[in-house]
PDB file of C-alpha atoms in Angstrom:
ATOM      1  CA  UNK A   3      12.794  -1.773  16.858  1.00 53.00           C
ATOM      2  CA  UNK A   4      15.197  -3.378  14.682  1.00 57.00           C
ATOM      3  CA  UNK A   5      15.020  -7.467  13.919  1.00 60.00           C
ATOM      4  CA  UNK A   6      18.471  -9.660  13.697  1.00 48.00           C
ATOM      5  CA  UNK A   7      19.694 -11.149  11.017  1.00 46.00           C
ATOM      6  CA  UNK A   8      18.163 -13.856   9.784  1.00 52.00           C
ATOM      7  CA  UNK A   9      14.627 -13.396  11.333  1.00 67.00           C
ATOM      8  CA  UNK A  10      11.197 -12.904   9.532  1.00 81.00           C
ATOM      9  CA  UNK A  11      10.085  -9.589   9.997  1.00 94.00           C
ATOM     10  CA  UNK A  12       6.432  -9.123  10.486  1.00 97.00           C
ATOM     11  CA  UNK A  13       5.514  -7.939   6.870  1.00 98.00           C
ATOM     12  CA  UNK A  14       6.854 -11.022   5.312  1.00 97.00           C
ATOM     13  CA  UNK A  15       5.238 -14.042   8.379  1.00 97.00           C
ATOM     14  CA  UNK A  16       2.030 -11.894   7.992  1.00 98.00           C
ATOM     15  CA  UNK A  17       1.519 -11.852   3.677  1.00 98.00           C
ATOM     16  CA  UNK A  18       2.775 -15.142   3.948  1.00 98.00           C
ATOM     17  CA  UNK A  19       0.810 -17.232   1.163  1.00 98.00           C
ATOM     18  CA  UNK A  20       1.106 -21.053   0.730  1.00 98.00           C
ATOM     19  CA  UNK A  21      -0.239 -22.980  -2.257  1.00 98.00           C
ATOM     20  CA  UNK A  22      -3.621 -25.702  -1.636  1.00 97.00           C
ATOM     21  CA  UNK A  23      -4.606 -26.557  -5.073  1.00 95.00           C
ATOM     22  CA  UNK A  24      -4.419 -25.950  -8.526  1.00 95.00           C
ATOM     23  CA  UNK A  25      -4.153 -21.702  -8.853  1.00 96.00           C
ATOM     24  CA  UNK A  26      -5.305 -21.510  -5.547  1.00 98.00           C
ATOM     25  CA  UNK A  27      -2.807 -20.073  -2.426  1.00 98.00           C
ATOM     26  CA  UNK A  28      -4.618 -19.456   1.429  1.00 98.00           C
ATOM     27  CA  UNK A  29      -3.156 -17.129   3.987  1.00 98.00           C
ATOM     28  CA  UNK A  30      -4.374 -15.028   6.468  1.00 98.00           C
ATOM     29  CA  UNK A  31      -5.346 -11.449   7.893  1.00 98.00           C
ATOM     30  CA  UNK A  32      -4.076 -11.211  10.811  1.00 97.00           C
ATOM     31  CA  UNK A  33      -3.952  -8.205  13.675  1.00 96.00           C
ATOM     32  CA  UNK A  34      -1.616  -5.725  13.845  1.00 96.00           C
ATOM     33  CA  UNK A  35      -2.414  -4.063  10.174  1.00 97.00           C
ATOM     34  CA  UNK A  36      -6.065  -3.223  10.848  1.00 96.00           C
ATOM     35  CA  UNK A  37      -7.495   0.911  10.909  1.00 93.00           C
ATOM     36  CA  UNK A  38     -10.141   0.966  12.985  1.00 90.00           C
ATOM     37  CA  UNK A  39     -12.185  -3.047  12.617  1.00 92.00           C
ATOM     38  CA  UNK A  40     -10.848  -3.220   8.784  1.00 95.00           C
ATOM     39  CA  UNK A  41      -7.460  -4.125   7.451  1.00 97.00           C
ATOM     40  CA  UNK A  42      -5.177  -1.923   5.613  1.00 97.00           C
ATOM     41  CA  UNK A  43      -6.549  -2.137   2.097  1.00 97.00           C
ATOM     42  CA  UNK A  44      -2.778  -2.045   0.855  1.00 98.00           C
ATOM     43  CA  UNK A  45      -1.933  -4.939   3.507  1.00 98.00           C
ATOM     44  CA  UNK A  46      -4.570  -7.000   1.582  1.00 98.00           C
ATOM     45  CA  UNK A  47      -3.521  -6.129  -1.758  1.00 98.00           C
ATOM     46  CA  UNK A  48       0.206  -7.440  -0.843  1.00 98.00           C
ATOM     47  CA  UNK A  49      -1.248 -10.932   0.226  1.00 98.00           C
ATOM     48  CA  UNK A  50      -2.108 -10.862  -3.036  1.00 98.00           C
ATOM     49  CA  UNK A  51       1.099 -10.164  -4.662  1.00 98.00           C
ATOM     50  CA  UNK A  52       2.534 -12.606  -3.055  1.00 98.00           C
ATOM     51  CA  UNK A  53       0.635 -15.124  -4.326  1.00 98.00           C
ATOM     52  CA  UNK A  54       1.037 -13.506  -7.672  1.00 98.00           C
ATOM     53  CA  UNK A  55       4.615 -13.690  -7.110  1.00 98.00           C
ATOM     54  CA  UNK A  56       4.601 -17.269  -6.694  1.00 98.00           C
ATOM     55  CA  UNK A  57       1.705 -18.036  -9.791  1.00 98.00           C
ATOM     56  CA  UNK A  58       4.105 -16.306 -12.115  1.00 98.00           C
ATOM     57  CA  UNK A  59       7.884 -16.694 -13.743  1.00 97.00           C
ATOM     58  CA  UNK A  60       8.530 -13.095 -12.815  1.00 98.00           C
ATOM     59  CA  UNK A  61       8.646 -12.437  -9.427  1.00 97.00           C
ATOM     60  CA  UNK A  62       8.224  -7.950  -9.223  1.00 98.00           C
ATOM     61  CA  UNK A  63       4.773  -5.823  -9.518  1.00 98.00           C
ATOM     62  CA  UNK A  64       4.882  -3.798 -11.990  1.00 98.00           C
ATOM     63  CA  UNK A  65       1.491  -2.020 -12.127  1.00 98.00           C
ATOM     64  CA  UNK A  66      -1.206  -4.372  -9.835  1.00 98.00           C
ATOM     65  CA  UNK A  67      -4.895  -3.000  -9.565  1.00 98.00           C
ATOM     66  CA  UNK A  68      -7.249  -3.634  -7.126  1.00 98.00           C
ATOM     67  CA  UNK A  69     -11.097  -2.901  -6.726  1.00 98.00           C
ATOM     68  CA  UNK A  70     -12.386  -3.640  -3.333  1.00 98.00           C
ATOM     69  CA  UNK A  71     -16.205  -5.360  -3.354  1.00 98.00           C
ATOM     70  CA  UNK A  72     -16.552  -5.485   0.227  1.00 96.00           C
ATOM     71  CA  UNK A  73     -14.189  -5.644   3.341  1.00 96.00           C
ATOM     72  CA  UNK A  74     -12.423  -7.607   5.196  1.00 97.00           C
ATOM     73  CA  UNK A  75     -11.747  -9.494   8.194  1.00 97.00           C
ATOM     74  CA  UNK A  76      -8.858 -11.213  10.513  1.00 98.00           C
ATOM     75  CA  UNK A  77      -8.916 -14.799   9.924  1.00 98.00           C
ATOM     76  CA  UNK A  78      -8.205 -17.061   6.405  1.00 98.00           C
ATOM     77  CA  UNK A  79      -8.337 -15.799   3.289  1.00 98.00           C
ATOM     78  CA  UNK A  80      -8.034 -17.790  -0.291  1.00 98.00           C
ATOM     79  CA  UNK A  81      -6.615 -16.148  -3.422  1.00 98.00           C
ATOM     80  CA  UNK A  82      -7.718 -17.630  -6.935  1.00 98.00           C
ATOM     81  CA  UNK A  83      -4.635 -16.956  -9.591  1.00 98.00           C
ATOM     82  CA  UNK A  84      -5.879 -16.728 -13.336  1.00 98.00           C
ATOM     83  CA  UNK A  85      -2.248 -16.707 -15.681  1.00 98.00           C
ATOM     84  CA  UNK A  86      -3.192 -14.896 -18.572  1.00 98.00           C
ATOM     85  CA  UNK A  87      -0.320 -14.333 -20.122  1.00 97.00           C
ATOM     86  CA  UNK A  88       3.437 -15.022 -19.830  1.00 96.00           C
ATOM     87  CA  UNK A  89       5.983 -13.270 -21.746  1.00 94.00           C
ATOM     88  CA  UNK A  90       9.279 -12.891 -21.840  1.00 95.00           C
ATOM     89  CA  UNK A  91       9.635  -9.373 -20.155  1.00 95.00           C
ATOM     90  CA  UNK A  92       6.428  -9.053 -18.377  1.00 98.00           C
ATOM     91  CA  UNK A  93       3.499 -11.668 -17.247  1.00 98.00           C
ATOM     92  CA  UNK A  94      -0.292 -10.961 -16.550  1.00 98.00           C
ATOM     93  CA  UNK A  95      -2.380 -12.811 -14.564  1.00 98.00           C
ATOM     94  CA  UNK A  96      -5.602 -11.837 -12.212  1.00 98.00           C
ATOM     95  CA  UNK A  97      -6.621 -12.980  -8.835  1.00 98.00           C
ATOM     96  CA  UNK A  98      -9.467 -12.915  -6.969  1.00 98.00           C
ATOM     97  CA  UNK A  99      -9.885 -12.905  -2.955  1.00 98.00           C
ATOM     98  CA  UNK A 100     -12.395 -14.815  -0.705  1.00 98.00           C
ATOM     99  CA  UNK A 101     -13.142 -15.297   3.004  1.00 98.00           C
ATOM    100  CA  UNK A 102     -15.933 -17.595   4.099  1.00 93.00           C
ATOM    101  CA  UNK A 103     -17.142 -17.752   0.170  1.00 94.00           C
ATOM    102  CA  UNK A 104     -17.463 -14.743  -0.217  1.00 98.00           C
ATOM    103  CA  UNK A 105     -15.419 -12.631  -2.740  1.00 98.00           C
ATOM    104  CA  UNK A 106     -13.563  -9.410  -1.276  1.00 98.00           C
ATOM    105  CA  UNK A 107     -11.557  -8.203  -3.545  1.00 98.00           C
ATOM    106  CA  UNK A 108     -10.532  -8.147  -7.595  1.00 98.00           C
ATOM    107  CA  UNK A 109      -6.410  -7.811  -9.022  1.00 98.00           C
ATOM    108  CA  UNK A 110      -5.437  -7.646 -12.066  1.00 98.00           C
ATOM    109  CA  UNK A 111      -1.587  -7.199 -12.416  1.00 98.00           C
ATOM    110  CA  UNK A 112       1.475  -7.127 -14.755  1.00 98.00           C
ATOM    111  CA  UNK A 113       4.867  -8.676 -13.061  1.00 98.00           C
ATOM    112  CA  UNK A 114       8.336  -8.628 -14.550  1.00 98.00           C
ATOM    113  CA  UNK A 115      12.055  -8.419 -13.136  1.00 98.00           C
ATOM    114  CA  UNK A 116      12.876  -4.956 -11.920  1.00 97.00           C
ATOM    115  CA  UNK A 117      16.473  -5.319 -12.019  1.00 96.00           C
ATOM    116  CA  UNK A 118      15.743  -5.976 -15.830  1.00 96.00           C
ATOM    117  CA  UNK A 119      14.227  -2.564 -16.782  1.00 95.00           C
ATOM    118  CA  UNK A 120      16.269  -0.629 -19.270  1.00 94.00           C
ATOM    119  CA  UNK A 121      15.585   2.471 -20.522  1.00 94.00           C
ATOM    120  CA  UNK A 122      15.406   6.334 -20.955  1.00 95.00           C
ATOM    121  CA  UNK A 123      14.533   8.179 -17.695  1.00 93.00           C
ATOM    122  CA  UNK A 124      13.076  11.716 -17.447  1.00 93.00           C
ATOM    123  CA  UNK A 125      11.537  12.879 -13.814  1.00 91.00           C
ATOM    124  CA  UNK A 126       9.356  16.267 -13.831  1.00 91.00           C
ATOM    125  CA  UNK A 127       9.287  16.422 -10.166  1.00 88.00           C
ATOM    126  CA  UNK A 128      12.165  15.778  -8.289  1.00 89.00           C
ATOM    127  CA  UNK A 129      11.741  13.594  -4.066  1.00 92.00           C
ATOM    128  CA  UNK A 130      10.723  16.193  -1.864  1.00 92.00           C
ATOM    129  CA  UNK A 131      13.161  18.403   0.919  1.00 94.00           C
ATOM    130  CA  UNK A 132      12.053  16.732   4.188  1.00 96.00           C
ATOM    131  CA  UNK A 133      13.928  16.693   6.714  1.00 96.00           C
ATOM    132  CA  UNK A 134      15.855  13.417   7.617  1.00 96.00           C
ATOM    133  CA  UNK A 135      14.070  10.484   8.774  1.00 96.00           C
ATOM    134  CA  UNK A 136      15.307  10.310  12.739  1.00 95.00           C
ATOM    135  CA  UNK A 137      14.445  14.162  12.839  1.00 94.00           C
ATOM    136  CA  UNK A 138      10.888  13.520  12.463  1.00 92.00           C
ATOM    137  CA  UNK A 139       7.991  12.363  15.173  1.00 86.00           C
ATOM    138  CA  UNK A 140       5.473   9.266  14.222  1.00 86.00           C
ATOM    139  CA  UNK A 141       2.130   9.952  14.103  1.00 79.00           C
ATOM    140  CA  UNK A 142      -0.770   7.887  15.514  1.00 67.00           C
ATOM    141  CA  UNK A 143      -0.396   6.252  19.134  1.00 60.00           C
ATOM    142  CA  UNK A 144      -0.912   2.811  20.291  1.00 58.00           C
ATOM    143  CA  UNK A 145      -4.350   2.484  19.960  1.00 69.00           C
ATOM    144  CA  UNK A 146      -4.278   2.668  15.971  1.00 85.00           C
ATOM    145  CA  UNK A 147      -3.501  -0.889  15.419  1.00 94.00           C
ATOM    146  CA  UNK A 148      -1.564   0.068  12.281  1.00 95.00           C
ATOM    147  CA  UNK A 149       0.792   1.700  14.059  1.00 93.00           C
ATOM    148  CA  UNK A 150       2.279  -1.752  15.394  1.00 93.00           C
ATOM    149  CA  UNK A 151       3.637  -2.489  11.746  1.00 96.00           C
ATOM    150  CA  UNK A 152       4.164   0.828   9.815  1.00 97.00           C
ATOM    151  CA  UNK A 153       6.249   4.066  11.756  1.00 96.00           C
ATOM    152  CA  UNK A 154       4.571   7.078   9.937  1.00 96.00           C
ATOM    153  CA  UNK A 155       6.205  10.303  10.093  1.00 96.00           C
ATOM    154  CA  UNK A 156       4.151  13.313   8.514  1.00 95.00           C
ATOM    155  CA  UNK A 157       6.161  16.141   7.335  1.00 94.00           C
ATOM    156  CA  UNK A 158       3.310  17.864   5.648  1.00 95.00           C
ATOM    157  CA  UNK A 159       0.265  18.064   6.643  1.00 93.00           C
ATOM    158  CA  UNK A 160       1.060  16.997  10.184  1.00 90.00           C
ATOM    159  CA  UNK A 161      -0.150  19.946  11.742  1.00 91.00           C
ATOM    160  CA  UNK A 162      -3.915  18.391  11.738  1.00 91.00           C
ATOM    161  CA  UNK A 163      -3.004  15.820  14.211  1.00 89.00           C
ATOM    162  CA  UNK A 164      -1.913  18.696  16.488  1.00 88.00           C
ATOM    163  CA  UNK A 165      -4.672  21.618  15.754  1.00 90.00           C
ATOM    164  CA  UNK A 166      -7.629  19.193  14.204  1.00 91.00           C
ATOM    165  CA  UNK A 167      -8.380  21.803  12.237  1.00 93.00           C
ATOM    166  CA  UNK A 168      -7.935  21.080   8.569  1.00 93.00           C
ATOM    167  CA  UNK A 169      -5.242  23.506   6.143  1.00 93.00           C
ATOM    168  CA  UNK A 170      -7.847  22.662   2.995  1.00 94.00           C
ATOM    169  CA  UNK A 171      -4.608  21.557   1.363  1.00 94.00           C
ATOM    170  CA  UNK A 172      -5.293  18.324   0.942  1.00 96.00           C
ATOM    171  CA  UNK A 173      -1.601  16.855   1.022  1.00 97.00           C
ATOM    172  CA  UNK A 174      -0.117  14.811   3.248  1.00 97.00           C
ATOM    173  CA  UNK A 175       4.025  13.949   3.121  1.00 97.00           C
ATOM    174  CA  UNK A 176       6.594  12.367   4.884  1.00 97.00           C
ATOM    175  CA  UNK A 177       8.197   9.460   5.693  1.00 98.00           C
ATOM    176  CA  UNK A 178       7.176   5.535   6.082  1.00 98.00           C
ATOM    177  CA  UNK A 179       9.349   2.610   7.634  1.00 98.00           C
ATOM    178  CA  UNK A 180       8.358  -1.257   9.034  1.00 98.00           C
ATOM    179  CA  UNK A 181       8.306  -0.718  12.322  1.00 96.00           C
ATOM    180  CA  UNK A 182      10.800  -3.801  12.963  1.00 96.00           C
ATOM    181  CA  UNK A 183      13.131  -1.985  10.890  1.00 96.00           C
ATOM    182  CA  UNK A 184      13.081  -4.583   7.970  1.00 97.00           C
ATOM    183  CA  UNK A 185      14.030  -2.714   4.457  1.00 97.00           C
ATOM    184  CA  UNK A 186      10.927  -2.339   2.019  1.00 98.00           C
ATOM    185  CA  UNK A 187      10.945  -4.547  -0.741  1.00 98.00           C
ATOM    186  CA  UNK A 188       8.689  -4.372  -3.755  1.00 98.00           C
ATOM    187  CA  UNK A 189       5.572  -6.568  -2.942  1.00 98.00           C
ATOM    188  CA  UNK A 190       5.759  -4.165   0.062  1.00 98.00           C
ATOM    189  CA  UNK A 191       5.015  -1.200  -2.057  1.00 98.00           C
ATOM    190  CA  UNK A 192       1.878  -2.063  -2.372  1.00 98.00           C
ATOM    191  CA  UNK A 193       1.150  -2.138   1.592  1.00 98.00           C
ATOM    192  CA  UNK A 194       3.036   1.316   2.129  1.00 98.00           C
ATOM    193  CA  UNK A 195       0.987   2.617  -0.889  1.00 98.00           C
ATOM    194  CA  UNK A 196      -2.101   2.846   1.204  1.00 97.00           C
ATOM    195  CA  UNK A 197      -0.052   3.335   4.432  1.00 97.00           C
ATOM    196  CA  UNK A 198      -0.571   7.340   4.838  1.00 95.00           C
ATOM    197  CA  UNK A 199      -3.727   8.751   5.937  1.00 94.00           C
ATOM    198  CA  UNK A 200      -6.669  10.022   3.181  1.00 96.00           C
ATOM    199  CA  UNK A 201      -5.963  13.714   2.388  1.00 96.00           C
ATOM    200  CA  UNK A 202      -9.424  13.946   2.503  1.00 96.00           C
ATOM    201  CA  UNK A 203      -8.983  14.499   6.415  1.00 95.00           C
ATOM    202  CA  UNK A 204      -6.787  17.798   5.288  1.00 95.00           C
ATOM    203  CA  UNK A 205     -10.251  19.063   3.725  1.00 95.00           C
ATOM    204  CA  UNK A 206     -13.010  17.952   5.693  1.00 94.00           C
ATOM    205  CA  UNK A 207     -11.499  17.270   9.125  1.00 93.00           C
ATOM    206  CA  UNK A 208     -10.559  13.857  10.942  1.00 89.00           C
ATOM    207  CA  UNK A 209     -14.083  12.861  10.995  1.00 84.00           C
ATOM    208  CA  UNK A 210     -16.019  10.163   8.939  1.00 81.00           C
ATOM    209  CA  UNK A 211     -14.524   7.724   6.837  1.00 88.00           C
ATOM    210  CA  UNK A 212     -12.880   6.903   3.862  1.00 94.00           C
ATOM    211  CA  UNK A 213     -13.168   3.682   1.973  1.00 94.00           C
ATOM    212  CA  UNK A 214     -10.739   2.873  -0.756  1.00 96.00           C
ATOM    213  CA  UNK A 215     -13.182   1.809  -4.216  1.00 97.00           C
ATOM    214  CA  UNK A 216     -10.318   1.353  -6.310  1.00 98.00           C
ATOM    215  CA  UNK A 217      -6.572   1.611  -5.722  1.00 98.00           C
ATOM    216  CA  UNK A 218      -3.421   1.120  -9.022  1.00 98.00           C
ATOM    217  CA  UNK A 219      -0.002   0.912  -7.788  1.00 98.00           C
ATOM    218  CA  UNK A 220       2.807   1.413 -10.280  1.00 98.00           C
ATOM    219  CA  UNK A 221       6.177  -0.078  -9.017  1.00 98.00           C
ATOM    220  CA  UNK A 222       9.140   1.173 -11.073  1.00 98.00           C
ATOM    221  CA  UNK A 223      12.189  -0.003  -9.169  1.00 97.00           C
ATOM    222  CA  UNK A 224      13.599  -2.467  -6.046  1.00 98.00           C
ATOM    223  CA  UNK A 225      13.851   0.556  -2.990  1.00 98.00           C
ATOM    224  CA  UNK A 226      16.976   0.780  -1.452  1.00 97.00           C
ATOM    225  CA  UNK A 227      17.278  -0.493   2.016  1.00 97.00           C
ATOM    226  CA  UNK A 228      16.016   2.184   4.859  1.00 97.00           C
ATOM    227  CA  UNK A 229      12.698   4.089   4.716  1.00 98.00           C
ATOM    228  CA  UNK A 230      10.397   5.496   2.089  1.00 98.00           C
ATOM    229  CA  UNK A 231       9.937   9.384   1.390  1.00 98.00           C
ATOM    230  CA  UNK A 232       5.903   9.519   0.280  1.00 98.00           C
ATOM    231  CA  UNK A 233       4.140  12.302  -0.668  1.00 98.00           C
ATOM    232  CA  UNK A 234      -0.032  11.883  -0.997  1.00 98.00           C
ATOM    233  CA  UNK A 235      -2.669  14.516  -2.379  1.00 97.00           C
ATOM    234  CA  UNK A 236      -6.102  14.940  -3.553  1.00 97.00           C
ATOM    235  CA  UNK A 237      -7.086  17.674  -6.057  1.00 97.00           C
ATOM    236  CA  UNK A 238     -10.690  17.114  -6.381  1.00 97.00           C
ATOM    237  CA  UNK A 239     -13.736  16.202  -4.217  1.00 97.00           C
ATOM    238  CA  UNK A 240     -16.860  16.024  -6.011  1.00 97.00           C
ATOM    239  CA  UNK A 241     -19.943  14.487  -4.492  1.00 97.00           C
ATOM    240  CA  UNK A 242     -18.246  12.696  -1.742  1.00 96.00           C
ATOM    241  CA  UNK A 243     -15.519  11.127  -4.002  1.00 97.00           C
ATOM    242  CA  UNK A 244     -12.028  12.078  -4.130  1.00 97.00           C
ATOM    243  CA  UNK A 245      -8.571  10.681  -5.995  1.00 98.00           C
ATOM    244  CA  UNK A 246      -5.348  10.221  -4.100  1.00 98.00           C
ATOM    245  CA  UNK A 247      -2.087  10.318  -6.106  1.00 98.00           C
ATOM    246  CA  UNK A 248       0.378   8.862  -4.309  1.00 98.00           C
ATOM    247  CA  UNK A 249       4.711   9.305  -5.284  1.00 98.00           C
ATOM    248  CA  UNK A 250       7.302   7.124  -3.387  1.00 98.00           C
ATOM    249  CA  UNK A 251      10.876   7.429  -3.341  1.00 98.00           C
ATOM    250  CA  UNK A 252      13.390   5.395  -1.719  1.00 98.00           C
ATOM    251  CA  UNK A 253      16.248   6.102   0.779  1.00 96.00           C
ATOM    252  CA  UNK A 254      18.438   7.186  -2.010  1.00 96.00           C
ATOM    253  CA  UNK A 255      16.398   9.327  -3.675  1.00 95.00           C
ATOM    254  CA  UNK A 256      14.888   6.851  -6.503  1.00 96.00           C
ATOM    255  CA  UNK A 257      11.291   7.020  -7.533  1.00 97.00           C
ATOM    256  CA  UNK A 258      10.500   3.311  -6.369  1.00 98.00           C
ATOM    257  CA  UNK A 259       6.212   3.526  -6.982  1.00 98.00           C
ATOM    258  CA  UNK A 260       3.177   5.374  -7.838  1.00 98.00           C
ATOM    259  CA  UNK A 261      -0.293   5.345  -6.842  1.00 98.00           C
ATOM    260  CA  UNK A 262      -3.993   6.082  -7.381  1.00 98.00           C
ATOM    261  CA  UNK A 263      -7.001   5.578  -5.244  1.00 98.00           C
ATOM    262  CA  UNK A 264     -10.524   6.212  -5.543  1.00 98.00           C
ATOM    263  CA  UNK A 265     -12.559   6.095  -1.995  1.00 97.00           C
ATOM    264  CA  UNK A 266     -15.686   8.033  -1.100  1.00 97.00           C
ATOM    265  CA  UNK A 267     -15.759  10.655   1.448  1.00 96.00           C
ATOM    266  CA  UNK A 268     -18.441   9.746   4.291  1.00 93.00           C
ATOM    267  CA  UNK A 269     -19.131  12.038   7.072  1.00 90.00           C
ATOM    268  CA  UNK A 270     -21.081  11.296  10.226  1.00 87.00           C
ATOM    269  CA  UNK A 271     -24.977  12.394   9.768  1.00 80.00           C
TER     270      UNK A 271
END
């Protein structure tokens, strides 16, 4: 599904954050980016970044880090903004999220103007060979609710949807889009960031579940219009905790974010 020209896609009506007092902005989590009865921890992070994005002179994440204290729900959420610092090239500032009183969640973030960076470049590992976007199937049907905002397309690591048997790979790559068709934009990043399933599931099977603790997201460029190559993987699970590393590359073939998560492996008793 593709929007017209002109129109609000859902992404941008559903981070939407207005100011109600002094460093204070109120929104709302609303359905359609929830897995399971919790919303998308990334989805959550970007209603912060917006209001970020409004609290400070420069507009672009450039690394934003969240820990999450407990989870939570559809309805209104407030976002305290604490400016720290604003410099010429980059800004700091942290931000804390409440619903109902209670706090939910912890950012602190550095913002500047993407189209500003200038620089050296050096890339070790080159966007992955997948094949091209339209060639690849979605995962998850109707009755994941995320599904109704994100089109996920696994290249690797798909097979578990199909067998449910886990490779003990622990990877998990392929393709994300807004499933209106609207091009990703940075504040986005952090939403598609947590978008893919935990590679966990690769290890121990798609049972359980597995609550993000902590989760960084570097963003290092605007993304081209059309979708996102991502490529996820865990290295280590000890004691029921496990990293993801997370590498995102735009249509075009530019490294647009990194990630890292820490969330806790818990398996039915």
């Amino acid at each position: 599904m593709a929007i017209g020209a002109g129109q609000v896609g859902y992404f941008e009506r559903e981070t939407a954050m207005a100011p109600v007092g002094e460093n204070l902005w109120r929104g709302e989590i609303q359905e359609g980016w929830r897995i399971g009865a919790v919303p998308n921890g990334g989805y959550v992070l970007a209603l912060a970044g917006q209001a970020l994005s409004q609290a400070l002179p420069h507009k672009d994440p450039l690394a934003v880090n969240a820990f999450y204290l407990a989870p939570t729900v559809l309805g209104p959420v407030d976002c305290e903004v604490e400016v720290l610092r604003k410099g010429g090239n980059t800004s700091h500032a942290s931000a804390r999220l409440y619903q109902e009183g209670q706090l939910k969640v912890v950012v602190t973030a550095a913002y500047t103007a993407l189209e500003r960076l200038d620089g050296p470049n050096w890339n070790e590992t080159p966007p992955p060979a997948y094949p091209p976007f339209e060639d690849c199937s979605s995962i998850g049907g109707p009755k994941l609710e995320f599904r109704q905002r994100v089109d996920l397309r696994l290249v690797e690591g798909g097979e578990l949807y199909v067998t449910r048997e886990p490779s003990g790979g622990g990877v998990f790559g392929g393709w994300l889009a807004h499933i209106d068709g609207v091009d990703p934009d940075p504040i986005s990043l952090l939403m598609f960031a947590d978008a893919f399933p935990p590679p966990a599931f690769d290890l121990v099977g798609l049972v359980g579940w597995v609550p993000t603790v902590e989760l960084t997201v570097q963003v290092r460029a605007h993304p081209a219009p059309g979708p996102l190559m991502a490529r996820l993987s865990s290295r280590f699970l000890t004691d029921g905790v496990v990293e993801e590393d997370g590498e995102y590359w735009d249509s075009e073939g530019t490294l647009v974010a990194l990630s890292r998560q820490t969330a806790k492996v818990r398996l039915p008793k």
